[in-house]
mmCIF file of C-alpha atoms in Angstrom:
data_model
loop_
_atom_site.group_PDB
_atom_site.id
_atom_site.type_symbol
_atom_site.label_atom_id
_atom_site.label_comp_id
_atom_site.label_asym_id
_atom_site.label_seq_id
_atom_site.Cartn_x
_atom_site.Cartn_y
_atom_site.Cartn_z
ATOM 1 C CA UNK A 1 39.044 35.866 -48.957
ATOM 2 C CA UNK A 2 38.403 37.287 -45.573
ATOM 3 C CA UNK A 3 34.553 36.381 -45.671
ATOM 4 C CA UNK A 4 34.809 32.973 -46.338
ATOM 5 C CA UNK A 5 37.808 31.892 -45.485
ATOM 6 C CA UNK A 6 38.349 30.407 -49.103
ATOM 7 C CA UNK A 7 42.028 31.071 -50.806
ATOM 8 C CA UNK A 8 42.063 30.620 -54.885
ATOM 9 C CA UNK A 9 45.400 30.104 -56.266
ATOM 10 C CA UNK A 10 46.986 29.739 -59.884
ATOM 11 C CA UNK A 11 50.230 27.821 -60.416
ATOM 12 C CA UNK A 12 52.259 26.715 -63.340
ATOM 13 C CA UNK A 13 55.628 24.917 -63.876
ATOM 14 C CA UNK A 14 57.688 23.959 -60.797
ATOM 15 C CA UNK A 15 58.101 26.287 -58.469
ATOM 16 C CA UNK A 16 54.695 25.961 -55.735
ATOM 17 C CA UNK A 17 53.465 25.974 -52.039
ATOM 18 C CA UNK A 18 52.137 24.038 -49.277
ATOM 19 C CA UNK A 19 49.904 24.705 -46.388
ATOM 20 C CA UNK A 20 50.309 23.988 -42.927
ATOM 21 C CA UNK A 21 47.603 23.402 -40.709
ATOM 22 C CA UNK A 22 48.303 23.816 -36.537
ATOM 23 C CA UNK A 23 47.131 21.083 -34.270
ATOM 24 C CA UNK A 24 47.749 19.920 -31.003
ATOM 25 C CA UNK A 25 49.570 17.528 -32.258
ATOM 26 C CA UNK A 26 51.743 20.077 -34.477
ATOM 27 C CA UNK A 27 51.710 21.204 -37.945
ATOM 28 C CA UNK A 28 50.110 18.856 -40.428
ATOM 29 C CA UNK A 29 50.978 19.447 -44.141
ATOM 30 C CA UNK A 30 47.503 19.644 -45.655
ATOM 31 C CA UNK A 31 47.749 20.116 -49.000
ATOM 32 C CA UNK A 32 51.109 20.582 -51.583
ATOM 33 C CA UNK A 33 50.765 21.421 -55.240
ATOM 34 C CA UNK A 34 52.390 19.711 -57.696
ATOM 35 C CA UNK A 35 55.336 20.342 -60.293
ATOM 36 C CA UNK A 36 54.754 20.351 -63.893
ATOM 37 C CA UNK A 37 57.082 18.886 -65.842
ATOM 38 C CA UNK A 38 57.260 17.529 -69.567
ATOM 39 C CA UNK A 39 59.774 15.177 -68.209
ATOM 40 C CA UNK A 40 62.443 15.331 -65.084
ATOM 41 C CA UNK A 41 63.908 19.006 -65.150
ATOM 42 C CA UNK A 42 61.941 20.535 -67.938
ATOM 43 C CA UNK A 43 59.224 22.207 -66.501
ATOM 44 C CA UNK A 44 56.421 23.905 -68.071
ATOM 45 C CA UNK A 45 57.076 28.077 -68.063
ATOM 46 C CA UNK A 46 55.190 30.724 -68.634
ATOM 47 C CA UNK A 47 56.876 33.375 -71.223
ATOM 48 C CA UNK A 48 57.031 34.005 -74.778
ATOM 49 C CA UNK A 49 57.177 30.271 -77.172
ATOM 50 C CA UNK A 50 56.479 28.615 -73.823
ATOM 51 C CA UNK A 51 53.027 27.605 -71.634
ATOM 52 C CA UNK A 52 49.837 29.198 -71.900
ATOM 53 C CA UNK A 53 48.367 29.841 -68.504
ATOM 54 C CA UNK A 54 45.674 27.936 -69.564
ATOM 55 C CA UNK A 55 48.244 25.166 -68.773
ATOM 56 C CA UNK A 56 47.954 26.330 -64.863
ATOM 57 C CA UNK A 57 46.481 24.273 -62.210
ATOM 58 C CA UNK A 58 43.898 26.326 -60.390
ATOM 59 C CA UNK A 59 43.150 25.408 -56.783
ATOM 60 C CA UNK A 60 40.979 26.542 -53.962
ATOM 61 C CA UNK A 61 41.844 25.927 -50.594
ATOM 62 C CA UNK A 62 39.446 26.485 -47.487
ATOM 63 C CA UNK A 63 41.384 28.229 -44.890
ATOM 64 C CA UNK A 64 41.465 28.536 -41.054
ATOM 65 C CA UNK A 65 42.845 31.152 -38.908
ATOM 66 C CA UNK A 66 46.804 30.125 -38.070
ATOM 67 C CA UNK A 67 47.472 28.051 -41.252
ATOM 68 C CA UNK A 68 51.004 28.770 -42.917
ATOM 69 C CA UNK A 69 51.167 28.866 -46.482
ATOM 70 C CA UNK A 70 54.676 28.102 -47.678
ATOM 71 C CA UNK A 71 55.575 29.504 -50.936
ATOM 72 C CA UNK A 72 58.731 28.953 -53.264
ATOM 73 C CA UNK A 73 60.844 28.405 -56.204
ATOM 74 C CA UNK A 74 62.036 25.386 -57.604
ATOM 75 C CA UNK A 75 65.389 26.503 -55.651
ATOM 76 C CA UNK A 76 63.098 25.611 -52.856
ATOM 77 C CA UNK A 77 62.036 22.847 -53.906
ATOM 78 C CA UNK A 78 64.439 20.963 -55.320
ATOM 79 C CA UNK A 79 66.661 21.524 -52.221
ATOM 80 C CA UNK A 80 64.668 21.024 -48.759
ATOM 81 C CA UNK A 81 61.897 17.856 -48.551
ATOM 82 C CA UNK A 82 58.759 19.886 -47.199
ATOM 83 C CA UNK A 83 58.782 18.100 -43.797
ATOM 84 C CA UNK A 84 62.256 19.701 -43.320
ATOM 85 C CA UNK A 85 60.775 23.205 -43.082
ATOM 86 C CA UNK A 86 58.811 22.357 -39.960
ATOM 87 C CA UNK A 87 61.384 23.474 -37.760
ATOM 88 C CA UNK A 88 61.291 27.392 -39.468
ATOM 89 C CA UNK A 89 57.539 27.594 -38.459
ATOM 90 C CA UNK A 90 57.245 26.107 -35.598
ATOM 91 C CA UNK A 91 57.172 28.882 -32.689
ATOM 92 C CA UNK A 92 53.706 29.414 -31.108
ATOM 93 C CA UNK A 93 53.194 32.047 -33.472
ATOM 94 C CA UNK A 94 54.978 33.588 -36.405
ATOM 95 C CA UNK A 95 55.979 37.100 -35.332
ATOM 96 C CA UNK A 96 56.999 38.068 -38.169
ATOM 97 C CA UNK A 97 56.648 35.822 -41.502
ATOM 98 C CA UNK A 98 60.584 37.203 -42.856
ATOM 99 C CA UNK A 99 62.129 35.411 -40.095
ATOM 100 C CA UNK A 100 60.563 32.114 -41.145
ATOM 101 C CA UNK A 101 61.007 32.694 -44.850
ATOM 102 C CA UNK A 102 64.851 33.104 -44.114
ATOM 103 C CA UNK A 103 65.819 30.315 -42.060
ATOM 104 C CA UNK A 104 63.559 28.138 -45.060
ATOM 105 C CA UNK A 105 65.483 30.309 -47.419
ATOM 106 C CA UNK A 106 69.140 29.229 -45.755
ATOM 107 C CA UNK A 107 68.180 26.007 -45.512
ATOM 108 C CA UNK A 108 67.647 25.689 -48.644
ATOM 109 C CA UNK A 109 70.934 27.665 -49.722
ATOM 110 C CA UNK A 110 73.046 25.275 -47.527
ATOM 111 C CA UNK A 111 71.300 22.357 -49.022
ATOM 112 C CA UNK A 112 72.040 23.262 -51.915
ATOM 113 C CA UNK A 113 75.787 23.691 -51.718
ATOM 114 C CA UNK A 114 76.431 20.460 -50.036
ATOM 115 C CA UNK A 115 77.460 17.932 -52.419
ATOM 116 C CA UNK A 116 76.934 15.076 -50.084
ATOM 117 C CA UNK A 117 72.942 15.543 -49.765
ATOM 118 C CA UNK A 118 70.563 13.265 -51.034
ATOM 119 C CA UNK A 119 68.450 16.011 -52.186
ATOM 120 C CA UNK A 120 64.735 16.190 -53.293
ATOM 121 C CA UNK A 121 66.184 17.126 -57.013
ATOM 122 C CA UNK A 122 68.675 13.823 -56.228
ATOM 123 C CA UNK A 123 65.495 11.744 -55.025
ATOM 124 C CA UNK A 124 63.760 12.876 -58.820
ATOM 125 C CA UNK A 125 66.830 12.172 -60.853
ATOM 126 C CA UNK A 126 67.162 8.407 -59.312
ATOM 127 C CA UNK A 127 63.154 8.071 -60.187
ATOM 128 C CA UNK A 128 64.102 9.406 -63.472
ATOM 129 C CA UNK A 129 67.038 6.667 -64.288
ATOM 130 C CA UNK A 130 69.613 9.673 -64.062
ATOM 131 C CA UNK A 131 72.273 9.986 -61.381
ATOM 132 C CA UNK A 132 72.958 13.566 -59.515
ATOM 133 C CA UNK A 133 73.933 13.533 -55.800
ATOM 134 C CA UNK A 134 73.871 16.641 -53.911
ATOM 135 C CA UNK A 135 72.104 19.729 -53.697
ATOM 136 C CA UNK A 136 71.266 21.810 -56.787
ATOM 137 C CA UNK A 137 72.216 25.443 -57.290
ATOM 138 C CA UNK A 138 69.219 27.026 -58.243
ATOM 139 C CA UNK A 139 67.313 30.445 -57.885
ATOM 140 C CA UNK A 140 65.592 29.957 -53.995
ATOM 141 C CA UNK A 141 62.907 32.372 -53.270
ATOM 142 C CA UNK A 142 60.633 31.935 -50.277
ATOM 143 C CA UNK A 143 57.098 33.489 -48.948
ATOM 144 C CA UNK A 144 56.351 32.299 -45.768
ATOM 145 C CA UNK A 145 51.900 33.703 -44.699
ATOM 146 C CA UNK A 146 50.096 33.024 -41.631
ATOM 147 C CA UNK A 147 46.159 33.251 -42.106
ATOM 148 C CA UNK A 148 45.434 35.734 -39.274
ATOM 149 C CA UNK A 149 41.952 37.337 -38.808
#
């Protein structure tokens, strides 16, 4: 909200965001939402015979000028651990948010073709007492904002 600085956000299943604050020191990851899942790979879904949005996790976020807000499918997700991005959103400032959305969004496309990759999907399927190695093929979508006044 442009008075109060205050961002509100609904999100269900697995696909999500994270914001990134600037400092001095760089970009700090301040806050990442979390997947819902039933169990490893069955996440909740909006749709008909599926989750209520009742089921959502609602959020509020107080917001400075310069924070990025990262947003993206499980494609995303599952492919590119979030400290990875940094290097997409790093320049002094983000002239135009497409440019950072892509290079997340090829990252993650390369990622996900290379069967080699200890992936964030890989990392959860270990945790879960199931083997997968590589990246996973998977619907990427990416919104890259920068809070501006």
């Amino acid at each position: 909200h442009p008075d109060d600085g205050l961002m509100k956000t609904t999100n269900l299943g697995d696909s999500g965001y994270i914001i990134f604050r600037r400092e001095e020191t760089g970009l700090t990851k301040v806050f990442r939402s979390k997947e819902q899942q039933y169990r490893f790979n069955f996440p909740y879904q909006c749709g008909t015979g599926c989750d209520l949005p009742h089921n959502a996790f609602d959020t509020e976020h107080q917001m400075i000028e310069r924070d990025i807000v990262v947003m993206g499918t499980d494609g995303l997700f599952d492919n590119v651990f979030d400290d990875d991005m940094r290097p997409c959103l790093v320049k002094e400032k983000i002239e135009e948010p497409y440019t950072a959305a892509k290079c997340i969004g090829d990252l993650a496309y390369a990622k996900s073709h290379d069967k080699r990759y200890n992936s964030p999907f890989a990392v959860g399927a270990k945790q879960a007492g199931k083997y997968y190695q590589g990246g996973k093929k998977d619907d990427i979508t990416v919104i890259v904002a920068e809070v501006m006044k």
